[in-house]
XYZ file of C-alpha atoms in Angstrom:
517
model
C -120.452 -13.911 46.677
C -122.065 -15.154 43.433
C -123.564 -11.719 42.797
C -120.158 -10.091 43.230
C -118.524 -12.552 40.814
C -121.320 -12.001 38.275
C -120.997 -8.215 38.578
C -117.217 -8.317 38.213
C -117.321 -10.630 35.188
C -120.601 -9.404 33.697
C -119.084 -8.373 30.346
C -117.258 -11.717 30.069
C -120.381 -13.807 30.687
C -122.604 -11.595 28.510
C -120.095 -11.869 25.646
C -119.944 -15.651 25.979
C -123.741 -15.802 25.976
C -124.124 -13.716 22.817
C -121.368 -15.625 21.033
C -122.969 -18.956 22.009
C -126.265 -17.849 20.468
C -124.572 -16.756 17.226
C -122.562 -19.971 16.937
C -125.613 -22.145 17.693
C -127.549 -20.356 14.960
C -124.646 -21.061 12.609
C -124.752 -24.757 13.563
C -128.476 -25.457 13.778
C -129.824 -23.292 10.936
C -126.792 -22.251 8.870
C -128.668 -21.509 5.646
C -131.558 -19.443 7.108
C -129.055 -17.654 9.376
C -126.870 -16.854 6.380
C -129.843 -15.595 4.355
C -130.951 -13.358 7.234
C -127.469 -11.906 7.783
C -127.006 -11.388 4.035
C -130.331 -9.525 3.905
C -129.332 -7.263 6.815
C -125.817 -6.755 5.423
C -127.183 -5.758 2.020
C -129.687 -3.341 3.580
C -126.905 -1.693 5.571
C -124.510 -1.354 2.627
C -127.246 0.088 0.393
C -128.806 2.476 2.923
C -125.747 3.450 4.978
C -122.974 3.360 2.368
C -122.877 7.175 2.299
C -122.475 7.174 6.102
C -119.459 4.827 5.986
C -117.817 6.910 3.246
C -118.243 10.147 5.219
C -117.237 8.574 8.536
C -114.003 6.883 7.407
C -112.812 9.964 5.508
C -113.815 12.107 8.501
C -111.713 9.902 10.784
C -108.719 10.346 8.471
C -109.141 14.146 8.442
C -109.389 14.090 12.249
C -106.104 12.129 12.486
C -104.334 14.585 10.172
C -105.649 17.493 12.253
C -104.180 15.959 15.438
C -100.815 15.405 13.720
C -100.600 19.058 12.630
C -102.017 20.463 15.873
C -99.925 21.315 18.970
C -101.825 18.397 20.537
C -99.471 16.113 18.618
C -96.740 16.868 21.184
C -98.627 15.069 23.962
C -97.025 11.771 24.941
C -98.978 8.538 25.421
C -97.810 8.099 28.985
C -96.134 10.286 31.559
C -94.126 13.236 30.118
C -90.839 11.371 30.598
C -91.976 7.897 29.536
C -90.001 6.022 26.882
C -91.301 3.547 24.270
C -91.444 -0.052 25.510
C -90.571 -1.542 22.108
C -88.028 -0.523 19.492
C -89.480 0.999 16.322
C -88.941 -2.068 14.118
C -90.677 -4.445 16.535
C -93.451 -1.899 17.102
C -94.157 -1.638 13.355
C -93.878 -5.409 12.904
C -96.404 -6.112 15.680
C -98.974 -3.572 14.494
C -98.606 -4.806 10.912
C -98.981 -8.477 11.869
C -102.056 -7.860 13.999
C -103.656 -5.360 11.627
C -103.492 -6.832 8.149
C -100.786 -9.455 7.791
C -102.843 -12.481 6.760
C -105.113 -10.364 4.549
C -102.189 -9.139 2.454
C -101.125 -12.686 1.618
C -104.737 -13.722 0.972
C -105.579 -10.790 -1.331
C -102.115 -9.680 -2.551
C -102.459 -11.250 -6.004
C -106.227 -11.800 -5.962
C -107.705 -8.326 -5.432
C -105.945 -6.446 -8.272
C -106.735 -9.447 -10.496
C -110.422 -9.282 -9.546
C -110.679 -5.541 -10.252
C -108.973 -6.119 -13.614
C -110.595 -9.309 -14.907
C -113.640 -10.251 -12.817
C -115.599 -7.261 -11.482
C -114.211 -3.862 -12.438
C -114.918 -0.558 -10.658
C -115.220 1.615 -13.794
C -113.699 0.424 -17.091
C -114.488 -2.685 -19.223
C -112.986 -5.969 -18.004
C -109.505 -6.732 -19.286
C -108.840 -3.212 -20.581
C -105.752 -1.184 -19.738
C -108.013 1.355 -18.006
C -109.325 -1.455 -15.783
C -105.748 -2.496 -15.030
C -104.869 1.042 -13.921
C -108.034 1.253 -11.817
C -107.266 -2.122 -10.226
C -104.137 -0.850 -8.516
C -105.362 2.550 -7.363
C -108.537 1.095 -5.852
C -106.564 -1.664 -4.119
C -104.242 0.995 -2.644
C -107.356 2.894 -1.578
C -108.907 -0.092 0.200
C -105.751 -1.162 2.057
C -104.135 2.222 2.570
C -104.364 5.246 4.797
C -108.163 5.145 5.265
C -108.061 1.685 6.802
C -105.219 2.528 9.155
C -106.932 5.758 10.221
C -109.815 3.645 11.551
C -107.392 1.500 13.549
C -105.349 4.492 14.637
C -108.175 6.501 16.188
C -109.338 3.642 18.416
C -105.751 2.782 19.327
C -105.001 6.440 20.119
C -108.060 6.843 22.360
C -107.241 3.684 24.328
C -103.525 4.493 24.671
C -104.219 8.099 25.666
C -106.725 7.280 28.391
C -104.860 4.168 29.513
C -101.282 5.441 29.657
C -101.799 9.202 29.986
C -104.892 9.306 32.206
C -104.059 6.055 34.037
C -107.515 4.621 33.432
C -108.506 1.022 32.717
C -107.726 -0.207 29.212
C -111.351 -0.435 28.133
C -113.073 1.344 25.266
C -115.898 2.431 27.579
C -113.422 4.510 29.611
C -112.663 6.707 26.586
C -116.215 8.131 26.868
C -115.718 9.458 30.409
C -115.324 13.103 29.270
C -118.863 12.836 27.850
C -120.559 10.396 30.225
C -118.647 10.778 33.489
C -119.316 7.902 35.896
C -122.060 6.602 33.621
C -119.265 5.185 31.451
C -118.847 2.576 34.208
C -122.556 1.664 34.017
C -124.622 -0.318 31.547
C -123.628 1.859 28.561
C -119.958 1.081 29.177
C -120.670 -2.624 29.609
C -122.549 -2.734 26.300
C -119.616 -1.044 24.525
C -117.088 -3.434 26.084
C -119.300 -6.389 25.180
C -119.494 -5.229 21.546
C -115.690 -4.959 21.586
C -115.286 -8.577 22.708
C -117.959 -9.975 20.382
C -116.556 -8.103 17.351
C -113.040 -9.308 18.185
C -114.088 -12.950 18.516
C -116.147 -12.934 15.311
C -113.401 -11.154 13.369
C -110.632 -13.461 14.513
C -112.733 -16.650 14.209
C -113.586 -15.838 10.589
C -109.939 -14.991 9.916
C -108.848 -18.327 11.391
C -111.326 -20.087 9.120
C -110.208 -18.239 5.991
C -106.538 -18.541 7.003
C -106.907 -22.312 7.325
C -108.568 -22.381 3.906
C -105.619 -20.552 2.342
C -102.982 -22.735 3.997
C -104.957 -25.772 2.823
C -105.264 -24.265 -0.670
C -101.500 -23.840 -0.860
C -100.745 -27.332 0.432
C -103.280 -28.781 -1.992
C -101.840 -26.891 -4.943
C -98.260 -27.809 -4.085
C -98.483 -31.309 -2.643
C -101.925 -32.595 -3.591
C -103.097 -32.673 0.033
C -106.932 -32.900 0.087
C -108.575 -29.477 0.215
C -111.407 -30.167 2.628
C -112.763 -29.366 6.078
C -110.901 -32.220 7.767
C -107.517 -30.898 6.598
C -108.517 -27.363 7.592
C -109.498 -28.603 11.048
C -106.098 -30.265 11.506
C -104.424 -26.992 10.452
C -106.469 -25.015 13.007
C -105.709 -27.526 15.806
C -101.939 -27.407 15.135
C -101.806 -23.618 14.890
C -103.981 -23.296 18.011
C -101.434 -25.239 20.031
C -98.691 -22.943 18.697
C -100.447 -19.629 19.305
C -101.624 -20.641 22.787
C -98.000 -21.471 23.683
C -96.933 -18.119 22.237
C -99.687 -16.241 24.099
C -98.645 -17.740 27.421
C -95.102 -16.412 26.921
C -96.384 -12.808 26.911
C -96.207 -9.850 24.518
C -92.514 -9.256 25.061
C -91.627 -12.730 23.821
C -94.172 -14.636 21.725
C -95.909 -11.929 19.699
C -92.802 -9.752 19.431
C -90.557 -12.555 18.182
C -93.133 -13.924 15.743
C -93.951 -10.429 14.439
C -90.275 -9.799 13.696
C -90.106 -13.185 11.938
C -93.217 -12.195 9.945
C -91.625 -8.962 8.785
C -88.401 -10.724 7.745
C -90.329 -13.432 5.861
C -92.634 -10.884 4.212
C -89.726 -8.696 3.078
C -87.869 -11.805 1.856
C -90.881 -13.062 -0.131
C -91.432 -9.583 -1.528
C -87.784 -9.210 -2.590
C -87.677 -12.590 -4.328
C -90.998 -11.910 -6.086
C -89.674 -8.574 -7.374
C -86.519 -10.250 -8.713
C -88.206 -13.246 -10.445
C -91.204 -11.221 -11.635
C -91.387 -8.436 -14.219
C -89.279 -6.082 -12.084
C -89.468 -2.953 -14.223
C -93.194 -3.381 -14.756
C -93.743 -3.746 -11.008
C -92.117 -0.392 -10.292
C -93.720 1.253 -13.328
C -97.157 0.088 -12.153
C -96.459 1.215 -8.601
C -95.227 4.668 -9.616
C -98.096 5.336 -12.015
C -100.679 3.944 -9.587
C -99.437 6.062 -6.685
C -99.983 9.104 -8.900
C -103.474 7.925 -9.847
C -104.248 7.154 -6.185
C -103.197 10.643 -5.064
C -104.867 12.376 -8.009
C -108.206 10.615 -7.377
C -107.893 10.444 -3.586
C -110.906 12.579 -2.683
C -113.018 11.330 -5.585
C -112.584 7.734 -4.429
C -113.141 8.727 -0.798
C -116.616 10.094 -1.492
C -117.637 7.951 -4.483
C -121.157 6.574 -3.961
C -122.209 6.246 -7.658
C -125.229 8.478 -6.987
C -125.487 9.297 -10.695
C -124.586 5.862 -12.072
C -126.458 3.077 -10.300
C -124.751 0.401 -12.404
C -121.526 0.980 -10.454
C -123.100 0.867 -6.989
C -122.919 -2.931 -6.766
C -119.127 -2.829 -7.010
C -118.892 -0.102 -4.343
C -121.115 -2.113 -1.986
C -119.148 -5.316 -2.579
C -115.724 -3.740 -2.146
C -115.384 -0.226 -0.683
C -118.370 -0.262 1.696
C -117.586 -3.859 2.677
C -113.975 -2.940 3.476
C -114.915 0.173 5.451
C -117.354 -1.859 7.546
C -114.738 -4.616 7.924
C -112.038 -2.218 9.168
C -114.523 -0.595 11.590
C -115.542 -3.984 12.970
C -111.884 -5.019 13.365
C -110.859 -1.724 14.991
C -111.710 -2.766 18.584
C -109.297 -5.696 18.413
C -106.502 -4.018 16.433
C -106.994 -0.720 18.290
C -106.653 -2.344 21.706
C -103.532 -4.206 20.593
C -101.855 -1.191 18.949
C -102.620 0.885 22.037
C -101.012 -1.707 24.297
C -97.695 -1.658 22.398
C -97.498 2.141 21.921
C -96.726 3.471 25.384
C -94.203 6.336 25.347
C -94.886 7.508 21.766
C -96.111 11.044 21.112
C -99.513 11.435 19.470
C -97.800 12.884 16.385
C -95.368 9.969 16.128
C -98.088 7.388 16.810
C -100.491 8.676 14.165
C -97.833 9.415 11.530
C -96.270 5.953 11.753
C -99.567 4.057 12.025
C -100.999 5.884 9.014
C -98.000 5.956 6.692
C -95.674 2.982 7.240
C -98.257 0.151 6.842
C -99.780 2.055 3.905
C -96.423 2.247 2.108
C -95.748 -1.444 2.781
C -99.208 -2.324 1.456
C -98.644 -0.294 -1.711
C -95.341 -2.079 -2.401
C -96.927 -5.460 -1.612
C -99.947 -5.088 -3.898
C -97.842 -3.523 -6.647
C -95.607 -6.592 -6.636
C -98.059 -9.466 -6.338
C -100.796 -7.666 -8.257
C -98.418 -7.125 -11.160
C -97.399 -10.786 -11.083
C -101.032 -11.967 -11.371
C -102.385 -9.315 -13.766
C -99.397 -9.669 -16.113
C -100.186 -13.367 -16.534
C -103.888 -12.628 -17.005
C -103.056 -9.974 -19.590
C -100.825 -12.497 -21.394
C -103.701 -14.981 -21.750
C -103.179 -17.213 -18.698
C -106.591 -17.267 -16.988
C -106.038 -16.999 -13.231
C -109.551 -15.701 -12.519
C -110.895 -19.270 -12.586
C -109.047 -20.106 -9.339
C -110.531 -19.655 -5.868
C -109.265 -16.589 -3.985
C -107.106 -18.680 -1.652
C -105.413 -20.382 -4.624
C -104.705 -17.344 -6.844
C -101.347 -16.544 -5.213
C -100.079 -20.121 -5.617
C -101.381 -20.376 -9.187
C -99.532 -17.121 -9.928
C -96.249 -18.369 -8.446
C -96.554 -21.555 -10.505
C -95.842 -19.514 -13.658
C -92.603 -17.968 -12.396
C -89.087 -19.237 -11.753
C -88.835 -20.880 -8.334
C -92.616 -20.856 -7.958
C -92.688 -23.825 -5.574
C -90.189 -22.146 -3.260
C -92.218 -18.921 -3.292
C -95.397 -20.864 -2.533
C -93.732 -22.700 0.342
C -92.511 -19.413 1.864
C -96.025 -17.975 1.423
C -97.559 -20.912 3.309
C -95.102 -20.401 6.177
C -95.871 -16.670 6.159
C -99.637 -17.237 6.261
C -99.095 -19.658 9.145
C -97.008 -17.218 11.177
C -99.429 -14.364 10.462
C -102.211 -16.745 11.493
C -100.470 -17.445 14.801
C -99.666 -13.791 15.593
C -103.218 -12.614 14.805
C -104.727 -15.273 17.054
C -102.011 -14.723 19.673
C -102.746 -10.982 19.748
C -106.473 -11.676 19.928
C -106.185 -14.029 22.903
C -104.221 -11.379 24.775
C -106.767 -8.655 23.936
C -109.746 -10.840 24.860
C -108.163 -11.939 28.123
C -107.341 -8.328 28.980
C -110.891 -7.140 28.243
C -112.351 -10.080 30.160
C -110.353 -9.096 33.239
C -111.604 -5.505 33.267
C -108.687 -4.027 31.317
C -105.902 -5.839 33.166
C -102.646 -5.311 31.225
C -101.263 -8.605 32.500
C -104.177 -11.038 32.117
C -103.936 -14.574 33.422
C -102.688 -17.380 31.197
C -105.855 -19.280 32.090
C -108.031 -16.688 30.328
C -105.689 -16.667 27.322
C -105.964 -20.437 26.980
C -109.769 -20.331 27.345
C -110.134 -17.696 24.630
C -107.598 -19.418 22.371
C -109.508 -22.704 22.505
C -112.869 -20.947 22.073
C -111.677 -19.027 19.004
C -110.482 -22.191 17.325
C -113.552 -24.193 18.330
C -115.848 -21.537 16.839
C -113.851 -21.499 13.587
C -113.927 -25.322 13.313
C -117.620 -25.651 14.147
C -118.601 -23.003 11.619
C -116.398 -24.535 8.927
C -118.249 -27.835 9.381
C -121.698 -26.249 9.494
C -121.060 -23.790 6.669
C -121.833 -20.913 9.019
C -118.575 -18.999 8.532
C -120.040 -16.665 5.891
C -122.992 -15.856 8.178
C -120.589 -14.916 10.966
C -118.684 -12.696 8.536
C -121.970 -10.998 7.630
C -122.688 -10.546 11.341
C -119.391 -8.722 11.727
C -120.415 -6.250 9.011
C -123.753 -5.748 10.776
C -122.024 -5.124 14.137
C -119.929 -2.423 12.435
C -122.949 -0.109 12.115
C -123.652 0.425 15.833
C -119.929 0.448 16.553
C -119.412 3.204 13.970
C -121.725 5.386 16.068
C -119.610 4.569 19.124
C -116.543 5.692 17.159
C -118.069 9.118 16.570
C -118.586 9.604 20.304
C -115.071 8.310 21.014
C -113.634 11.018 18.701
C -115.750 13.751 20.312
C -114.742 12.581 23.786
C -111.066 12.336 22.832
C -111.035 15.826 21.311
C -112.704 17.271 24.405
C -110.112 15.748 26.727
C -107.174 16.635 24.467
C -108.295 20.268 24.275
C -108.601 20.336 28.066
C -105.036 19.086 28.426
C -103.821 21.435 25.701
C -105.111 24.422 27.721
C -103.695 23.074 30.986
C -100.267 22.545 29.391
C -100.340 25.825 27.476
C -99.500 24.130 24.193
C -99.172 26.567 21.312
C -98.162 26.402 17.690
C -96.454 29.804 17.742
C -92.632 29.869 18.110
C -91.154 30.769 21.486
C -88.301 32.837 20.014
C -88.034 34.885 16.815
C -84.810 36.158 15.185
C -83.908 39.811 15.640
C -84.226 42.184 12.706
C -81.204 41.762 10.420
C -79.865 38.829 12.485
C -81.232 35.602 10.988
C -80.630 32.272 12.702
C -77.725 30.453 10.966
C -76.746 26.930 11.967
C -73.314 27.418 10.388
C -72.573 30.508 12.524
C -73.592 28.961 15.871
């Protein structure tokens, strides 16, 4: 009996074991552990930066190919299946799980950093640096990032809903591995998925608590320390565990819709009280610069200018590794909420809508912060989690904006953790779409406990480094997932007889006219 239980829950116990080791290292020897992970992270970014650049752009090209191909007609589910969620809720949920808290955290801070702290190309504080700040921020948070999420989400949704397989990443390799995907190789892949998800969400909880604390400290003078951050994590844990137990159709869906309303409201007010014309001027010009330099940025490795490589390692390569390491969690979640969509609809919406929202977001809050910096108000001296609140402090109704931002970070915090507990519980129960509340509660408490323990020990940065390290082997898995997916899609394309050629052509001299029908 014990052997059967161990076999059935092998991935669950192995994941817990690996996570326990990592957390203990972060507690017992935080500084040596951080130095080791920093060393490995730096070696990876220096020696494999070219690989990340090629891979992420290759993933994007692959997604575009599927959109334009006849394969795009295939539905993620049975031929007659309908979407489970309306389009607005679907977009809100994917946005909340994918990047929500990061947008609030970096919305004002990243363009400011590229302009006044560490610039990608031009001298600090110059107008060229200001222009670069926006196009590189769009690049980091735009279509490349969502392509990484989209391809994992597509593979899981296709095999889960279309092929009626278990909702596990290992299953997506069946066209290449056959039954071996159920063996040790599959278990290793599923274990990496769980470990990457836990590390990613635990670090996000830690940084999210830091930003909420930063806002409360800036507004109300509440002490900005680990004790306050722990209280924040405990309160939000209780809320997201309650939400998780209510299921996807209630908790996450309702909170995600609230997130979208709050985000749009904050954005609208910021546009009105900020330099409105400048916001839209910056956005319009920067979109042009982003499109004009799209391929140059995609493949930029500074091979002929080593002085710029440090910036690429710190930002672009870091982000690409970060999105890859987060893709198991976000991919599983996006897949789960996308039943009934066609491949073309799925990829088009996942790639474009969050990208457009991100562009508008960074244009607005980046303009607010960089305009102040350009006018002589030094915001670069503030910690990242305080930049947004320091920016609001210089505009009309700044306290109200800051208060809304704190609420928004909190709700994004809850939905990210809520989504993660569902995903982890599902993976722990062998891909069960309706995991038990008991597993959700266990994972919810574990996520928060890890975040709290590492905040106290100072091991949060080491865990973040570990996530970047995990991204390297997982990036190899992604390549095989794409090959496997393409093989199976081509098989189905032949079976269905999908073609790009039109079924009927107009007769000579008798063109089709809608107004004559």
